PDB file of C-alpha atoms in Angstrom:
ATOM      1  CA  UNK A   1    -148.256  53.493  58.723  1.00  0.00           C
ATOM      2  CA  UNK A   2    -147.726  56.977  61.085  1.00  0.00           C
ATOM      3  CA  UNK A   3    -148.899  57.026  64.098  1.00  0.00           C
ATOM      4  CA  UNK A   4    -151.704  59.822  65.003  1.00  0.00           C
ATOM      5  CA  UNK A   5    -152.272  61.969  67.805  1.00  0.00           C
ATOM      6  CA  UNK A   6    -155.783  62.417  68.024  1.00  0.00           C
ATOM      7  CA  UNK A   7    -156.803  65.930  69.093  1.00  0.00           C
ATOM      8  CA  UNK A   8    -160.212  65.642  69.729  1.00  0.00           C
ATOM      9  CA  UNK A   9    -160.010  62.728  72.328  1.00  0.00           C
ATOM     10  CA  UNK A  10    -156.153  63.674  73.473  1.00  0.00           C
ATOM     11  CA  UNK A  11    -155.022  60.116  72.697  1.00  0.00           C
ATOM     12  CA  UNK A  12    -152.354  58.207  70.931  1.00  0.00           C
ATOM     13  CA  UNK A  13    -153.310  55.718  68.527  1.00  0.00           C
ATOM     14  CA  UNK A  14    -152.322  53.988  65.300  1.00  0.00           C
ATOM     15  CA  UNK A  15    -155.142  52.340  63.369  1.00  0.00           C
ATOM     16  CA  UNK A  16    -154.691  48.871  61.619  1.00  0.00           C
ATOM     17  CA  UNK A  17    -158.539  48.342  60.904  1.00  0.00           C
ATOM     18  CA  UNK A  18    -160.452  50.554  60.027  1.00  0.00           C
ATOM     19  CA  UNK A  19    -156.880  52.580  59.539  1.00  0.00           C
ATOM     20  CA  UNK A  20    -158.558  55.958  60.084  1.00  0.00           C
ATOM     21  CA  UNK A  21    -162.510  57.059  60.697  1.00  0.00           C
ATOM     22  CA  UNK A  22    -162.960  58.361  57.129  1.00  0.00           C
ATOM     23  CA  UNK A  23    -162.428  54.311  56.109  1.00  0.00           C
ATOM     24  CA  UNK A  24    -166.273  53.571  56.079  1.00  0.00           C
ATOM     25  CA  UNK A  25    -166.203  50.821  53.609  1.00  0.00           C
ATOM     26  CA  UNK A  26    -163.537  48.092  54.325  1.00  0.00           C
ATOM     27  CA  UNK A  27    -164.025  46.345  51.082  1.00  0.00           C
ATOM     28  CA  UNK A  28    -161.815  48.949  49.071  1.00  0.00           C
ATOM     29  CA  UNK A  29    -158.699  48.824  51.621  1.00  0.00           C
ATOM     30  CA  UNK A  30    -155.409  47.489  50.795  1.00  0.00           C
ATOM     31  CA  UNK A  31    -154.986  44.313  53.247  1.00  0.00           C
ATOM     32  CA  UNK A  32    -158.620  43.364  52.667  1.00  0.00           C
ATOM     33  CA  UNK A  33    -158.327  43.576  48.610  1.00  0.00           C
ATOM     34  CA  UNK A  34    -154.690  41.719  49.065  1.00  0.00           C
ATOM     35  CA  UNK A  35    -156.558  39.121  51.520  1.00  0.00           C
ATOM     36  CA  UNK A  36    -159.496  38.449  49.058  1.00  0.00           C
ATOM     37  CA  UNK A  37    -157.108  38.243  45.801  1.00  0.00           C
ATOM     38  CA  UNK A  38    -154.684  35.621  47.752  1.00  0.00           C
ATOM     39  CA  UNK A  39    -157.535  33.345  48.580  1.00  0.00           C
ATOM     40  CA  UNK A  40    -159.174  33.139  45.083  1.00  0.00           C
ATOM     41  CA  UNK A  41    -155.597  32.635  43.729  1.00  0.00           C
ATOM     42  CA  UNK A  42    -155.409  29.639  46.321  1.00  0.00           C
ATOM     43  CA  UNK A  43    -159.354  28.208  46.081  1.00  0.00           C
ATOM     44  CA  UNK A  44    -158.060  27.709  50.029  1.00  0.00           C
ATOM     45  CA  UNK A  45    -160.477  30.157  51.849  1.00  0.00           C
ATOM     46  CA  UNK A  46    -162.681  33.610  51.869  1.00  0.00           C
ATOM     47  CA  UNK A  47    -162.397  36.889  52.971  1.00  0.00           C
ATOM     48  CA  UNK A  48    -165.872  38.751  53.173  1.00  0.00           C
ATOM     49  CA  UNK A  49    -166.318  42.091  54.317  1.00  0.00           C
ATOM     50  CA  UNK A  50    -170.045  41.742  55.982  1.00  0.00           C
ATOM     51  CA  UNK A  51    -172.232  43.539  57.930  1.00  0.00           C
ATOM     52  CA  UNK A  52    -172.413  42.331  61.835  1.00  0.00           C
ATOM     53  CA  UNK A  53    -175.668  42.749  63.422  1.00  0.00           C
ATOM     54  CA  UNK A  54    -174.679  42.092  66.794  1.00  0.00           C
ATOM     55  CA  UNK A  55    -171.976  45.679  66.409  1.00  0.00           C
ATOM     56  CA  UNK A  56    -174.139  47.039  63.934  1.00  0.00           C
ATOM     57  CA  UNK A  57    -170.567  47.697  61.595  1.00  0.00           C
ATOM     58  CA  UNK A  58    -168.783  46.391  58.772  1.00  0.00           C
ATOM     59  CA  UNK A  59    -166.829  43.440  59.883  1.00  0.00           C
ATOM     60  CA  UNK A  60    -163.732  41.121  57.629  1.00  0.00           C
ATOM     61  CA  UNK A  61    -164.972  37.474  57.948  1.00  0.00           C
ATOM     62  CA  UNK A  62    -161.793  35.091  57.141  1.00  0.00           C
ATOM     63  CA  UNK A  63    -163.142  31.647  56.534  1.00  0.00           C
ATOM     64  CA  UNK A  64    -160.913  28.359  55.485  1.00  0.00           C
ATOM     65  CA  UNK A  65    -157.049  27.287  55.497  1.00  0.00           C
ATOM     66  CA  UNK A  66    -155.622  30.176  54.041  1.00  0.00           C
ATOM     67  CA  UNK A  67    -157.835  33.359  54.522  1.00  0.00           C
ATOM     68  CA  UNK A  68    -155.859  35.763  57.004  1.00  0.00           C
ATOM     69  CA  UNK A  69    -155.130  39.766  57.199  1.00  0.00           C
ATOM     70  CA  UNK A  70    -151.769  40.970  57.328  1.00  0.00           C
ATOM     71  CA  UNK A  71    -150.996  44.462  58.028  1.00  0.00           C
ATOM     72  CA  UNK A  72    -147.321  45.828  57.814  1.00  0.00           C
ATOM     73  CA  UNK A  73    -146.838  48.465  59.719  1.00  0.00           C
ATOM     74  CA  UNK A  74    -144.161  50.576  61.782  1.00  0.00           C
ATOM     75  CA  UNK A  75    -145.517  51.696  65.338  1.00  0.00           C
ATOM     76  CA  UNK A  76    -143.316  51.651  68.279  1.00  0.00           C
ATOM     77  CA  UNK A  77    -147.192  52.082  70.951  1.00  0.00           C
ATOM     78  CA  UNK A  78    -146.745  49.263  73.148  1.00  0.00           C
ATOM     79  CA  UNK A  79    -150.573  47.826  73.406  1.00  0.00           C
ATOM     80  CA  UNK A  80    -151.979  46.207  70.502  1.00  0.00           C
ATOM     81  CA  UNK A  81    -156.071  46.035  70.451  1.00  0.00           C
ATOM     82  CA  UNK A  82    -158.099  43.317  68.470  1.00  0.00           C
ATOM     83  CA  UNK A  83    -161.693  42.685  68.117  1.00  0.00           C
ATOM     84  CA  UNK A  84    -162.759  39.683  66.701  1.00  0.00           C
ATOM     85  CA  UNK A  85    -165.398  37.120  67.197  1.00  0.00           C
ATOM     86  CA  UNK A  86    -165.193  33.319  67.960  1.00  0.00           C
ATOM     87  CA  UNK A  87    -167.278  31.811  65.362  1.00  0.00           C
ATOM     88  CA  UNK A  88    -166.596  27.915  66.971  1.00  0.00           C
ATOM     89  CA  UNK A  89    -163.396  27.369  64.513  1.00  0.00           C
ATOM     90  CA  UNK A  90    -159.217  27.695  65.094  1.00  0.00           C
ATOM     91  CA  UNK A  91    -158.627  30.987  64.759  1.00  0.00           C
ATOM     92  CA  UNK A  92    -155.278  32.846  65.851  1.00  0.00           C
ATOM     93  CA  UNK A  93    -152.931  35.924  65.226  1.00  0.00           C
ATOM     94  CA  UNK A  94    -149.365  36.665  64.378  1.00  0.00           C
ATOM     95  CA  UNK A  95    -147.353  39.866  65.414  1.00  0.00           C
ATOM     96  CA  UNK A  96    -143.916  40.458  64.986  1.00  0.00           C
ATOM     97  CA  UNK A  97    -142.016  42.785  66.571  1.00  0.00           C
ATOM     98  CA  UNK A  98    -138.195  44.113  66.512  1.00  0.00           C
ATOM     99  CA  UNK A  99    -136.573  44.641  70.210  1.00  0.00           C
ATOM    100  CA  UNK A 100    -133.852  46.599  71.371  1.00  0.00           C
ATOM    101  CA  UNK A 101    -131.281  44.067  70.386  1.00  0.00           C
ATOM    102  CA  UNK A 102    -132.239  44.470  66.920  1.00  0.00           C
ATOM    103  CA  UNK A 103    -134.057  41.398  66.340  1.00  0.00           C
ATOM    104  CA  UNK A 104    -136.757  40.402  65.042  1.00  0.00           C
ATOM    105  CA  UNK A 105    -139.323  38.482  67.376  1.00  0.00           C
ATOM    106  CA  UNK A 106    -142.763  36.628  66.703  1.00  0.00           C
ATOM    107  CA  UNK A 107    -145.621  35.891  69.088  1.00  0.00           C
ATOM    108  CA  UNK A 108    -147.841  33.699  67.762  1.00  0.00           C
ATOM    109  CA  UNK A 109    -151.770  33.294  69.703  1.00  0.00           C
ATOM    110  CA  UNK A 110    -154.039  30.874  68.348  1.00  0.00           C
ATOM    111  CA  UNK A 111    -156.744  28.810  70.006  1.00  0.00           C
ATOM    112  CA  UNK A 112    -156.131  25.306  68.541  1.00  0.00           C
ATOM    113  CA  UNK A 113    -152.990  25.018  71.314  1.00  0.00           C
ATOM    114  CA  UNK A 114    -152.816  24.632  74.704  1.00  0.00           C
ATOM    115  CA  UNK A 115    -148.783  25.169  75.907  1.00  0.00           C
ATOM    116  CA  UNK A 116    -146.750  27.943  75.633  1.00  0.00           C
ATOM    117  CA  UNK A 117    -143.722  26.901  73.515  1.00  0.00           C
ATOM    118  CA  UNK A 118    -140.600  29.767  73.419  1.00  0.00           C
ATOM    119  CA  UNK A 119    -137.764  29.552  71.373  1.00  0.00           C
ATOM    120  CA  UNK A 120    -134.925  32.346  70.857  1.00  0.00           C
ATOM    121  CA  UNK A 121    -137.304  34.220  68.478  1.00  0.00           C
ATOM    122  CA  UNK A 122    -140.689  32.902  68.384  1.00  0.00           C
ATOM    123  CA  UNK A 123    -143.396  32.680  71.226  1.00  0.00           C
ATOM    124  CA  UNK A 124    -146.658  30.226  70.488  1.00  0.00           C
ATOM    125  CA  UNK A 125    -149.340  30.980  73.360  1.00  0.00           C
ATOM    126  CA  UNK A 126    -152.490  29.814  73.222  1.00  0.00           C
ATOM    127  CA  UNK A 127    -155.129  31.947  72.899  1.00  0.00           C
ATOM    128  CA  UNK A 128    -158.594  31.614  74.744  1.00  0.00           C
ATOM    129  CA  UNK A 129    -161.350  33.279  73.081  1.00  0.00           C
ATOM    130  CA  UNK A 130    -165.014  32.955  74.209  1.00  0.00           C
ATOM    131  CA  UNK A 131    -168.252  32.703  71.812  1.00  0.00           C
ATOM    132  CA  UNK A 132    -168.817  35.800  69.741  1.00  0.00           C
ATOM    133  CA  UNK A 133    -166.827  39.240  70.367  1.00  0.00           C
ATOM    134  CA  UNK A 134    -163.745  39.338  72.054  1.00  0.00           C
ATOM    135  CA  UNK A 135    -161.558  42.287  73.145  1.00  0.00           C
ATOM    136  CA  UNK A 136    -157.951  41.459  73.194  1.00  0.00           C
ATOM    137  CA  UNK A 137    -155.154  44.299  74.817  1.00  0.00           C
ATOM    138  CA  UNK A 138    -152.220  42.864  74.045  1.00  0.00           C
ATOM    139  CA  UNK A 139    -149.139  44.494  76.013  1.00  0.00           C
ATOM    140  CA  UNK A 140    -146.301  43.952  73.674  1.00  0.00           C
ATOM    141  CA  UNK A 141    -143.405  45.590  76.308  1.00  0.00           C
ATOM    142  CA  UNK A 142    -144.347  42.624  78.936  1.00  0.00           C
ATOM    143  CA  UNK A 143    -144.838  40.036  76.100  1.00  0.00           C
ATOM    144  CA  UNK A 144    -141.007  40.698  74.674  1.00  0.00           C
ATOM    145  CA  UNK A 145    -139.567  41.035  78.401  1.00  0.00           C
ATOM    146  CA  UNK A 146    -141.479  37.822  79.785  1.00  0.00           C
ATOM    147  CA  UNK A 147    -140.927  35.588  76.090  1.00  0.00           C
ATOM    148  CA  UNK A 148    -137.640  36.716  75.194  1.00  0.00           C
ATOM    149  CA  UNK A 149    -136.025  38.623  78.614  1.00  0.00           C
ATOM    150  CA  UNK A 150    -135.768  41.484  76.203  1.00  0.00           C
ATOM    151  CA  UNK A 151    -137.548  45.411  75.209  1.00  0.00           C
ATOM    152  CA  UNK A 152    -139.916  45.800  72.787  1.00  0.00           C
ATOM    153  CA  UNK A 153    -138.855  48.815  70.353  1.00  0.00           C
ATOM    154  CA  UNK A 154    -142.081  48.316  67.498  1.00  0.00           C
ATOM    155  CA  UNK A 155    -143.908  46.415  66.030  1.00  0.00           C
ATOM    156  CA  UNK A 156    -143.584  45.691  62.146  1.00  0.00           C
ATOM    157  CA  UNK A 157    -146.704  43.509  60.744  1.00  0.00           C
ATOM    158  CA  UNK A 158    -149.314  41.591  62.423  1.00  0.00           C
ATOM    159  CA  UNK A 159    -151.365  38.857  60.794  1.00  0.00           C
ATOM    160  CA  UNK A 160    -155.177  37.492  61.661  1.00  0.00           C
ATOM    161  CA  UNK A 161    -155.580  34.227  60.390  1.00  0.00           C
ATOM    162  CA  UNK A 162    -158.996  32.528  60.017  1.00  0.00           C
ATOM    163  CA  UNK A 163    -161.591  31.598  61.119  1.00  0.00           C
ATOM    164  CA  UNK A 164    -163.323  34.218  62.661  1.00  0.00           C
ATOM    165  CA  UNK A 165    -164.660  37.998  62.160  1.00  0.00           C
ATOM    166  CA  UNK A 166    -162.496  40.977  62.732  1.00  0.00           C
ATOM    167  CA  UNK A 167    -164.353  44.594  63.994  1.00  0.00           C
ATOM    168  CA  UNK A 168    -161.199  46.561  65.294  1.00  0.00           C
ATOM    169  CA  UNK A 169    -157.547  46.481  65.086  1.00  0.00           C
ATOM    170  CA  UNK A 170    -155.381  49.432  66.442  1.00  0.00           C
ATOM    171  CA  UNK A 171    -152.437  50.385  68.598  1.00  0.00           C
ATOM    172  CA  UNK A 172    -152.585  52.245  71.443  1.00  0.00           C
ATOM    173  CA  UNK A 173    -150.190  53.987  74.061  1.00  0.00           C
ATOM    174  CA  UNK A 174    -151.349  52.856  76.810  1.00  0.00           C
ATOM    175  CA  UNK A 175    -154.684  51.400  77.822  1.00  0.00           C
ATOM    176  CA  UNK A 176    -157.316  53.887  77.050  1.00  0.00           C
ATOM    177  CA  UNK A 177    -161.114  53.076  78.383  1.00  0.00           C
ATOM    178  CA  UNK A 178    -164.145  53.079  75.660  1.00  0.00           C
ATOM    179  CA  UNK A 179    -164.645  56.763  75.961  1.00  0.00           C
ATOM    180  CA  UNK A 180    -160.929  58.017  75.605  1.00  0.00           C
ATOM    181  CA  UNK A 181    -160.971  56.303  72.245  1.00  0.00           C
ATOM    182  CA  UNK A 182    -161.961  58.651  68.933  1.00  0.00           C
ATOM    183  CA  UNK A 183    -165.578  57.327  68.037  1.00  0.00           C
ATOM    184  CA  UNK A 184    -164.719  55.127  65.309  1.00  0.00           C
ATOM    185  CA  UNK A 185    -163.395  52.757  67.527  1.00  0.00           C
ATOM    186  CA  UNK A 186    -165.596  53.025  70.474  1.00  0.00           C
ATOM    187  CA  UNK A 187    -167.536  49.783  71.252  1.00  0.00           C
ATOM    188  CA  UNK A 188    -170.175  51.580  73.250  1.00  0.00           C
TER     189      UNK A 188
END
């Protein structure tokens, strides 16, 4: 996936979900069809694409063991953004990353832990979500320096596993407020 300048708000952004403001019906893209396909293949979860009332947009429900988004992607913007709401289940996210050694690194967030737990390449943190939407900024350059004593170079997939509703997923280059951000992905 490139990553966009945007010229009418000035600011540097890669999208994940929607991937672009012309994407107005999340049913038809890629990691949603792949997402749906996977969990009928596995009679292990569902992935809905739904209409939220409290955002008044198109949301991606994953519900059950194996429901979950993955988006490859190649951006090297160091803060990752994710909307999604708490819907009283485990929930939790996966992003990997390559640093400037060359290697591949994980950090994996979910809310059904409560240590951190760091080994040479992967990072489990637990992840504290309150009921309904939450706004996660992760910053990916102090994540791979403070996990792994290394620098983050990019970032090469991220995963959303269930349960719980996803509005937004993007990268950003730095953190923008709710106005500097290209309407589609405004939460005002």
């Amino acid at each position: 996936m490139d990553e966009n300048m945007n010229n009418n708000t000035n600011v540097d952004i890669t999208g994940l979900l929607p991937p672009h403001e012309q994407m107005l019906d999340l049913a038809t893209y890629g990691p949603v069809l792949i997402a749906k396909e996977e969990c009928e293949r596995n009679y292990a979860g569902e992935v809905v694409v739904l209409d939220d009332k409290e955002v008044d947009a198109q949301v991606v429900e994953l519900l059950g063991p194996s429901a979950q988004l993955i988006f490859p992607c190649e951006s090297r913007l160091p803060y990752l953004v994710i909307q999604l709401k708490h819907i009283g289940k485990y929930c939790g996210l996966s992003v990997e990353i390559v640093d400037n050694k060359r290697q591949k690194r994980r950090f994996h967030m979910s809310n059904n832990q409560s240590k951190i737990h760091v080994t040479s390449h992967d990072a489990s943190v637990p992840l504290q979500l309150t009921d309904n939407w939450n706004y996660l900024n992760l910053d990916l350059v102090n994540l791979t320096k403070n996990a792994f004593g290394t620098r983050y170079n990019r970032t090469i997939c991220v995963q959303v596993f269930s349960s719980c509703r996803v509005w937004r997923a993007f990268f950003q280059a730095k953190k923008y407020s709710d106005v500097e951000l290209p309407q589609h992905l405004r939460t005002l």
